[in-house]
């Protein structure tokens, strides 16, 4: 396995995707350094519990894990770590996530998604990183009408600040990849769900409300769809990208990029209507929900659907988890975690 003995930096390692990724990476003989500021955008206890899980799991795995708590805007703290460790791979997942929250607290998006991103790029430049992977988002497609979304579609019209910061990340990363020849892969995640998921996302919000017999709020009167992507499929995709740094595209393309830079959708490729998603969740919980139908929320997009052909061709990415199975796994974890 080519990951053996690699020094890997994972930012956002106490987050939903980051913690699941670290757990998987530690199956290999690697040194993983994790950074997270453990901010309170959602339950800090959940983030600590994810770190605890990583620790528990480590007894059975080969890799080493070191955790550092600080904000990536803090360049001095980042620099100190770089003096001590030469990283081979940087996987940057830390960000202020969430579309709706970007209307309430724009500042945290500027700090975590732009200032911190700039620091990570400087780290990649200074350390001559051989594989830089970062999290983008399906939200960059905004209200594009042509579905499924393709990486070559125009993404110039974000409809939330969150999406605008993710699109900015893609542009900033391309500039660094071009200037300093940093092999860079940006992954546009599509509604990732599963055990240890985020409390601000629909699976968790709906599950909590249904179990507490509260009404669930259904936006755009249910007329929405999402390309729900199971956490294990996403983690598998990221690991495969760890093994295959981006290279320059030698074929003549409609992009004029000469950088070792790739952007991929990482979704399930099978969008599900919101009402069907709720039905699957109700079946798994064995409870019918009480519903309140509302209008569209500002900043939200109506549909997401990933064309994943490019990632399939690049690393053989092929998600395997059905929504029924993924939701069941999520519900089982939820009941166990909250001792219900
Ligand atoms: N989960 C999804 O469906 C989804 C979809 C699209 C894109 N993404 C992107 O994927 C990445 C991971 O998402 P997630 O769902 O795991 O989110 P998450 O919020 O669970 O994880 C992000 C982690 O980063 C940390 N963090 C945030 N700002 C930081 C900073 N400035 N310095 C240090 N740590 C900081 C947080 O404490 C958190 O633990 C994010 O970049 C997110 O925007 C996720």
Short mmCIF file of C-alpha atoms and ligand atoms in Angstrom, two decimals:
data_model
loop_
_atom_site.label_atom_id
_atom_site.label_comp_id
_atom_site.label_asym_id
_atom_site.label_seq_id
_atom_site.Cartn_x
_atom_site.Cartn_y
_atom_site.Cartn_z
CA UNK A 1 0.00 0.00 0.00
CA UNK A 2 1.50 3.35 -1.07
CA UNK A 3 0.26 5.16 2.04
CA UNK A 4 2.80 3.36 4.23
CA UNK A 5 4.94 5.71 6.36
CA UNK A 6 3.31 8.83 4.97
CA UNK A 7 2.94 11.99 7.08
CA UNK A 8 -0.64 13.13 6.60
CA UNK A 9 -2.26 16.33 7.84
CA UNK A 10 -6.04 16.26 8.25
CA UNK A 11 -7.69 19.56 9.19
CA UNK A 12 -11.19 19.48 10.66
CA UNK A 13 -10.32 16.08 12.15
CA UNK A 14 -13.03 16.34 14.85
CA UNK A 15 -15.64 17.07 12.21
CA UNK A 16 -18.02 14.58 10.63
CA UNK A 17 -16.01 13.75 7.51
CA UNK A 18 -12.59 14.41 9.08
CA UNK A 19 -13.04 11.99 11.99
CA UNK A 20 -14.35 9.22 9.72
CA UNK A 21 -11.41 9.76 7.38
CA UNK A 22 -8.82 9.67 10.19
CA UNK A 23 -10.31 6.40 11.48
CA UNK A 24 -9.89 4.84 8.05
CA UNK A 25 -6.38 6.22 7.46
CA UNK A 26 -5.16 4.79 10.76
CA UNK A 27 -5.72 1.29 9.39
CA UNK A 28 -2.48 1.90 7.53
CA UNK A 29 0.99 2.44 8.86
CA UNK A 30 0.81 6.23 8.61
CA UNK A 31 1.34 9.23 10.87
CA UNK A 32 -1.75 11.41 10.96
CA UNK A 33 -1.64 14.91 12.42
CA UNK A 34 -5.10 16.31 13.10
CA UNK A 35 -5.99 19.96 13.64
CA UNK A 36 -9.38 21.27 14.75
CA UNK A 37 -10.43 24.30 16.77
CA UNK A 38 -13.44 22.40 18.23
CA UNK A 39 -15.66 25.43 17.66
CA UNK A 40 -19.21 25.45 19.01
CA UNK A 41 -21.10 25.87 15.73
CA UNK A 42 -22.62 22.59 16.86
CA UNK A 43 -22.15 20.36 19.92
CA UNK A 44 -18.52 20.36 21.05
CA UNK A 45 -19.30 17.13 22.93
CA UNK A 46 -20.04 15.39 19.64
CA UNK A 47 -16.66 16.54 18.29
CA UNK A 48 -14.92 15.33 21.46
CA UNK A 49 -16.75 12.00 21.23
CA UNK A 50 -15.53 11.57 17.65
CA UNK A 51 -11.95 12.17 18.83
CA UNK A 52 -12.52 9.68 21.64
CA UNK A 53 -13.67 7.11 19.07
CA UNK A 54 -10.48 7.65 17.09
CA UNK A 55 -8.46 7.06 20.26
CA UNK A 56 -10.39 3.88 21.13
CA UNK A 57 -10.04 2.56 17.60
CA UNK A 58 -6.31 3.19 17.58
CA UNK A 59 -5.70 0.21 19.84
CA UNK A 60 -6.60 -2.00 16.90
CA UNK A 61 -4.92 -0.04 14.12
CA UNK A 62 -1.41 0.54 12.81
CA UNK A 63 -1.19 4.30 12.40
CA UNK A 64 -0.25 7.09 14.81
CA UNK A 65 -2.45 10.07 15.54
CA UNK A 66 -1.58 13.43 17.10
CA UNK A 67 -4.22 16.04 17.74
CA UNK A 68 -3.72 19.81 17.98
CA UNK A 69 -6.47 22.24 18.93
CA UNK A 70 -6.22 25.68 17.38
CA UNK A 71 -7.80 27.82 14.66
CA UNK A 72 -6.16 27.66 11.27
CA UNK A 73 -6.31 31.45 11.02
CA UNK A 74 -3.51 31.32 13.61
CA UNK A 75 -0.51 31.17 11.29
CA UNK A 76 2.05 30.99 14.11
CA UNK A 77 0.57 27.76 15.54
CA UNK A 78 0.45 26.24 12.08
CA UNK A 79 4.05 27.25 11.43
CA UNK A 80 5.23 25.60 14.67
CA UNK A 81 3.81 22.26 13.54
CA UNK A 82 5.45 22.67 10.15
CA UNK A 83 8.85 23.12 11.80
CA UNK A 84 8.44 19.69 13.38
CA UNK A 85 6.79 17.66 10.65
CA UNK A 86 7.29 17.40 6.89
CA UNK A 87 3.93 16.45 5.48
CA UNK A 88 3.48 14.31 2.38
CA UNK A 89 -0.27 14.73 2.04
CA UNK A 90 -2.51 17.58 3.25
CA UNK A 91 -6.27 16.97 3.44
CA UNK A 92 -8.02 20.21 4.27
CA UNK A 93 -11.56 19.64 5.52
CA UNK A 94 -11.84 22.32 8.22
CA UNK A 95 -14.33 25.00 7.27
CA UNK A 96 -17.36 26.82 8.51
CA UNK A 97 -19.98 24.58 6.95
CA UNK A 98 -23.69 25.21 6.42
CA UNK A 99 -25.55 27.35 3.92
CA UNK A 100 -28.20 28.79 6.22
CA UNK A 101 -25.78 29.89 8.96
CA UNK A 102 -23.84 31.99 6.44
CA UNK A 103 -26.75 34.45 6.46
CA UNK A 104 -26.46 34.83 10.23
CA UNK A 105 -22.72 34.80 10.83
CA UNK A 106 -20.84 35.72 7.64
CA UNK A 107 -17.68 36.60 9.56
CA UNK A 108 -16.97 33.01 10.55
CA UNK A 109 -17.02 32.04 6.84
CA UNK A 110 -14.54 34.78 5.95
CA UNK A 111 -12.21 33.64 8.75
CA UNK A 112 -12.45 29.85 8.50
CA UNK A 113 -13.00 29.49 4.78
CA UNK A 114 -10.86 32.27 3.34
CA UNK A 115 -8.19 33.40 5.84
CA UNK A 116 -7.54 29.85 7.09
CA UNK A 117 -7.60 28.50 3.54
CA UNK A 118 -4.90 31.01 2.58
CA UNK A 119 -2.75 29.77 5.47
CA UNK A 120 -3.15 26.16 4.37
CA UNK A 121 -2.09 27.10 0.85
CA UNK A 122 1.03 28.78 2.24
CA UNK A 123 1.78 25.65 4.24
CA UNK A 124 1.50 23.57 1.03
CA UNK A 125 3.81 25.98 -0.77
CA UNK A 126 6.42 26.14 2.02
CA UNK A 127 6.46 22.39 2.52
CA UNK A 128 6.47 21.48 -1.17
CA UNK A 129 3.45 19.23 -0.61
CA UNK A 130 3.06 16.35 -3.09
CA UNK A 131 -0.68 15.90 -2.70
CA UNK A 132 -3.12 18.56 -1.52
CA UNK A 133 -6.80 17.60 -1.23
CA UNK A 134 -9.45 20.08 -0.13
CA UNK A 135 -13.20 20.14 0.46
CA UNK A 136 -15.35 22.09 -1.94
CA UNK A 137 -19.11 21.73 -2.15
CA UNK A 138 -22.04 20.98 -4.44
CA UNK A 139 -23.37 24.39 -3.40
CA UNK A 140 -21.04 26.01 -5.95
CA UNK A 141 -23.57 24.95 -8.63
CA UNK A 142 -26.12 27.39 -7.16
CA UNK A 143 -29.36 27.40 -9.10
CA UNK A 144 -27.93 25.75 -12.22
CA UNK A 145 -30.77 24.19 -14.15
CA UNK A 146 -28.80 21.60 -16.09
CA UNK A 147 -28.63 18.35 -14.10
CA UNK A 148 -26.74 16.21 -13.26
CA UNK A 149 -24.10 18.78 -12.31
CA UNK A 150 -20.89 18.42 -14.27
CA UNK A 151 -17.51 19.78 -13.20
CA UNK A 152 -17.30 21.79 -16.42
CA UNK A 153 -20.60 23.61 -15.78
CA UNK A 154 -20.43 27.31 -15.08
CA UNK A 155 -20.26 27.98 -11.33
CA UNK A 156 -19.99 31.76 -11.43
CA UNK A 157 -23.25 32.50 -9.65
CA UNK A 158 -23.21 31.31 -6.02
CA UNK A 159 -26.39 32.02 -4.08
CA UNK A 160 -24.93 31.95 -0.56
CA UNK A 161 -21.76 33.29 1.05
CA UNK A 162 -20.86 29.70 1.97
CA UNK A 163 -20.94 28.71 -1.72
CA UNK A 164 -19.00 31.83 -2.65
CA UNK A 165 -16.20 30.91 -0.20
CA UNK A 166 -16.03 27.36 -1.61
CA UNK A 167 -15.80 28.66 -5.17
CA UNK A 168 -13.12 31.11 -3.96
CA UNK A 169 -11.20 28.16 -2.48
CA UNK A 170 -11.19 26.50 -5.88
CA UNK A 171 -9.78 29.65 -7.48
CA UNK A 172 -7.18 30.27 -4.75
CA UNK A 173 -6.06 26.63 -4.88
CA UNK A 174 -5.72 26.76 -8.65
CA UNK A 175 -3.50 29.85 -8.46
CA UNK A 176 -1.17 28.13 -5.96
CA UNK A 177 -1.18 24.90 -7.92
CA UNK A 178 -0.19 26.86 -11.04
CA UNK A 179 2.43 29.05 -9.36
CA UNK A 180 4.12 26.40 -7.19
CA UNK A 181 3.22 23.17 -9.00
CA UNK A 182 1.26 21.81 -6.01
CA UNK A 183 -0.69 18.70 -7.09
CA UNK A 184 -4.17 19.74 -5.96
CA UNK A 185 -7.53 17.96 -5.89
CA UNK A 186 -10.74 19.77 -4.94
CA UNK A 187 -13.68 17.53 -4.04
CA UNK A 188 -17.21 18.89 -4.34
CA UNK A 189 -19.09 16.96 -1.64
CA UNK A 190 -22.81 16.28 -2.09
CA UNK A 191 -24.93 16.07 1.15
CA UNK A 192 -22.83 13.61 3.11
CA UNK A 193 -24.75 11.64 5.76
CA UNK A 194 -24.28 8.66 8.09
CA UNK A 195 -23.23 7.76 11.65
CA UNK A 196 -21.53 10.58 13.60
CA UNK A 197 -23.19 13.07 11.22
CA UNK A 198 -23.74 16.78 11.66
CA UNK A 199 -26.57 18.04 13.90
CA UNK A 200 -27.29 20.95 11.52
CA UNK A 201 -28.17 18.66 8.60
CA UNK A 202 -31.55 17.17 7.65
CA UNK A 203 -31.00 13.53 8.76
CA UNK A 204 -30.15 14.62 12.32
CA UNK A 205 -32.68 17.49 12.54
CA UNK A 206 -35.55 15.29 11.30
CA UNK A 207 -34.59 12.25 13.38
CA UNK A 208 -34.44 14.29 16.58
CA UNK A 209 -37.79 15.99 15.87
CA UNK A 210 -39.57 12.75 14.88
CA UNK A 211 -38.36 10.92 18.00
CA UNK A 212 -39.44 13.87 20.17
CA UNK A 213 -42.84 13.86 18.39
CA UNK A 214 -42.27 17.41 17.18
CA UNK A 215 -43.29 18.81 13.81
CA UNK A 216 -40.66 18.69 11.04
CA UNK A 217 -40.33 21.74 8.82
CA UNK A 218 -40.36 20.89 5.14
CA UNK A 219 -39.03 23.67 2.96
CA UNK A 220 -40.19 24.48 -0.59
CA UNK A 221 -43.21 22.31 0.30
CA UNK A 222 -41.03 19.22 -0.15
CA UNK A 223 -40.27 20.05 -3.74
CA UNK A 224 -36.52 19.52 -3.43
CA UNK A 225 -34.04 16.76 -4.05
CA UNK A 226 -30.60 15.93 -2.74
CA UNK A 227 -27.87 13.58 -3.89
CA UNK A 228 -27.32 11.99 -0.44
CA UNK A 229 -23.86 10.42 -0.23
CA UNK A 230 -22.95 7.93 2.46
CA UNK A 231 -19.95 8.75 4.63
CA UNK A 232 -18.05 5.49 3.94
CA UNK A 233 -18.31 6.04 0.19
CA UNK A 234 -16.96 9.57 0.58
CA UNK A 235 -14.09 8.43 2.80
CA UNK A 236 -13.18 5.70 0.32
CA UNK A 237 -13.08 8.34 -2.44
CA UNK A 238 -10.80 10.63 -0.40
CA UNK A 239 -8.44 7.73 0.41
CA UNK A 240 -8.19 6.84 -3.25
CA UNK A 241 -7.31 10.48 -4.03
CA UNK A 242 -4.54 10.20 -1.41
CA UNK A 243 -2.99 7.54 -3.63
CA UNK A 244 -3.31 9.55 -6.82
CA UNK A 245 -2.10 13.17 -6.76
CA UNK A 246 -3.45 15.42 -9.49
CA UNK A 247 -1.36 15.78 -12.64
CA UNK A 248 -1.40 18.30 -15.45
CA UNK A 249 -4.06 17.58 -18.01
CA UNK A 250 -2.12 17.04 -21.21
CA UNK A 251 -5.20 16.75 -23.34
CA UNK A 252 -6.41 19.95 -24.91
CA UNK A 253 -9.40 20.96 -22.85
CA UNK A 254 -11.74 23.89 -22.82
CA UNK A 255 -9.95 24.98 -19.65
CA UNK A 256 -6.63 26.63 -20.34
CA UNK A 257 -5.16 25.36 -17.07
CA UNK A 258 -1.60 24.09 -17.11
CA UNK A 259 -1.58 23.33 -13.40
CA UNK A 260 -1.56 19.89 -11.73
CA UNK A 261 -5.10 20.60 -10.57
CA UNK A 262 -8.35 18.64 -10.62
CA UNK A 263 -11.88 19.31 -9.45
CA UNK A 264 -14.27 16.39 -8.94
CA UNK A 265 -17.85 15.87 -7.86
CA UNK A 266 -18.05 13.30 -5.09
CA UNK A 267 -21.71 12.36 -4.81
CA UNK A 268 -23.93 9.31 -5.03
CA UNK A 269 -25.21 10.10 -8.53
CA UNK A 270 -28.80 9.21 -7.50
CA UNK A 271 -30.79 12.19 -6.24
CA UNK A 272 -33.70 11.50 -3.92
CA UNK A 273 -36.77 13.68 -3.48
CA UNK A 274 -37.08 15.17 0.01
CA UNK A 275 -40.45 13.45 0.65
CA UNK A 276 -39.00 10.05 -0.31
CA UNK A 277 -36.06 10.70 2.02
CA UNK A 278 -38.49 11.45 4.88
CA UNK A 279 -40.44 8.28 4.09
CA UNK A 280 -37.26 6.16 4.29
CA UNK A 281 -36.37 7.82 7.60
CA UNK A 282 -39.89 7.23 8.98
CA UNK A 283 -39.70 3.56 7.97
CA UNK A 284 -36.37 3.17 9.67
CA UNK A 285 -37.62 4.85 12.86
CA UNK A 286 -41.02 3.11 12.68
CA UNK A 287 -42.73 6.47 13.35
CA UNK A 288 -44.72 8.71 11.03
CA UNK A 289 -43.69 12.37 11.20
CA UNK A 290 -45.84 15.43 11.79
CA UNK A 291 -45.16 17.80 8.91
CA UNK A 292 -45.30 21.53 8.39
CA UNK A 293 -44.88 22.71 4.79
CA UNK A 294 -43.02 25.98 4.32
CA UNK A 295 -41.61 28.09 1.49
CA UNK A 296 -38.07 28.07 0.18
CA UNK A 297 -35.26 29.20 2.48
CA UNK A 298 -32.91 31.95 1.34
CA UNK A 299 -29.62 30.62 0.01
CA UNK A 300 -30.89 27.04 -0.40
CA UNK A 301 -30.80 25.29 -3.77
CA UNK A 302 -33.72 23.21 -5.06
CA UNK A 303 -31.92 20.18 -6.48
CA UNK A 304 -28.46 18.62 -6.33
CA UNK A 305 -27.30 15.74 -8.50
CA UNK A 306 -23.69 14.80 -9.13
CA UNK A 307 -22.30 13.49 -12.36
CA UNK A 308 -19.48 11.34 -10.96
CA UNK A 309 -18.09 9.99 -14.24
CA UNK A 310 -14.85 11.95 -13.96
CA UNK A 311 -14.05 10.67 -10.46
CA UNK A 312 -14.94 7.14 -11.56
CA UNK A 313 -12.54 7.39 -14.50
CA UNK A 314 -9.82 8.92 -12.31
CA UNK A 315 -9.83 6.61 -9.25
CA UNK A 316 -12.57 4.04 -9.89
CA UNK A 317 -14.94 5.82 -7.48
CA UNK A 318 -18.17 3.82 -7.24
CA UNK A 319 -20.46 4.50 -4.25
CA UNK A 320 -22.19 1.36 -3.06
CA UNK A 321 -24.47 2.35 -0.15
CA UNK A 322 -28.21 2.63 -0.79
CA UNK A 323 -30.10 5.38 1.04
CA UNK A 324 -32.18 2.73 2.87
CA UNK A 325 -29.08 1.01 4.24
CA UNK A 326 -27.28 4.28 5.00
CA UNK A 327 -30.27 5.72 6.87
CA UNK A 328 -30.64 2.49 8.87
CA UNK A 329 -26.99 2.69 9.89
CA UNK A 330 -27.48 6.33 10.83
CA UNK A 331 -30.62 5.64 12.91
CA UNK A 332 -28.91 2.76 14.74
CA UNK A 333 -25.93 4.99 15.55
CA UNK A 334 -28.23 7.85 16.65
CA UNK A 335 -30.19 5.67 19.08
CA UNK A 336 -27.02 4.17 20.47
CA UNK A 337 -25.16 7.49 20.80
CA UNK A 338 -28.07 9.24 22.53
CA UNK A 339 -28.89 6.07 24.57
CA UNK A 340 -32.50 5.85 23.32
N1 LIG B 1 -21.06 17.17 5.13
C1 LIG B 1 -21.44 17.59 3.93
O1 LIG B 1 -22.50 17.18 3.43
C2 LIG B 1 -20.61 18.54 3.14
C3 LIG B 1 -21.08 18.97 1.88
C4 LIG B 1 -20.31 19.85 1.14
C5 LIG B 1 -19.08 20.28 1.60
N2 LIG B 1 -18.65 19.87 2.82
C6 LIG B 1 -17.34 20.37 3.29
O2 LIG B 1 -16.59 19.28 3.80
C7 LIG B 1 -15.78 19.69 4.89
C8 LIG B 1 -16.06 18.83 6.11
O3 LIG B 1 -17.44 18.93 6.41
P1 LIG B 1 -18.09 18.26 7.69
O4 LIG B 1 -19.47 17.89 7.32
O5 LIG B 1 -17.17 17.25 8.25
O6 LIG B 1 -18.17 19.54 8.65
P2 LIG B 1 -17.88 19.65 10.21
O7 LIG B 1 -18.39 21.01 10.61
O8 LIG B 1 -18.42 18.48 10.93
O9 LIG B 1 -16.31 19.61 10.28
C9 LIG B 1 -15.48 20.74 10.13
C10 LIG B 1 -14.52 20.78 11.31
O10 LIG B 1 -13.62 21.87 11.11
C11 LIG B 1 -13.42 22.56 12.33
N3 LIG B 1 -13.09 23.94 11.99
C12 LIG B 1 -13.90 24.84 11.41
N4 LIG B 1 -13.26 26.01 11.22
C13 LIG B 1 -12.00 25.82 11.68
C14 LIG B 1 -10.85 26.64 11.76
N5 LIG B 1 -10.88 27.90 11.32
N6 LIG B 1 -9.71 26.13 12.29
C15 LIG B 1 -9.68 24.85 12.74
N7 LIG B 1 -10.74 24.03 12.70
C16 LIG B 1 -11.89 24.50 12.17
C17 LIG B 1 -14.73 22.42 13.10
O11 LIG B 1 -14.55 22.50 14.50
C18 LIG B 1 -15.22 21.04 12.66
O12 LIG B 1 -14.87 20.04 13.60
C19 LIG B 1 -16.07 21.17 5.09
O13 LIG B 1 -15.11 21.91 4.38
C20 LIG B 1 -17.45 21.34 4.45
O14 LIG B 1 -17.65 22.67 4.00
C21 LIG B 1 -19.38 19.00 3.60
#
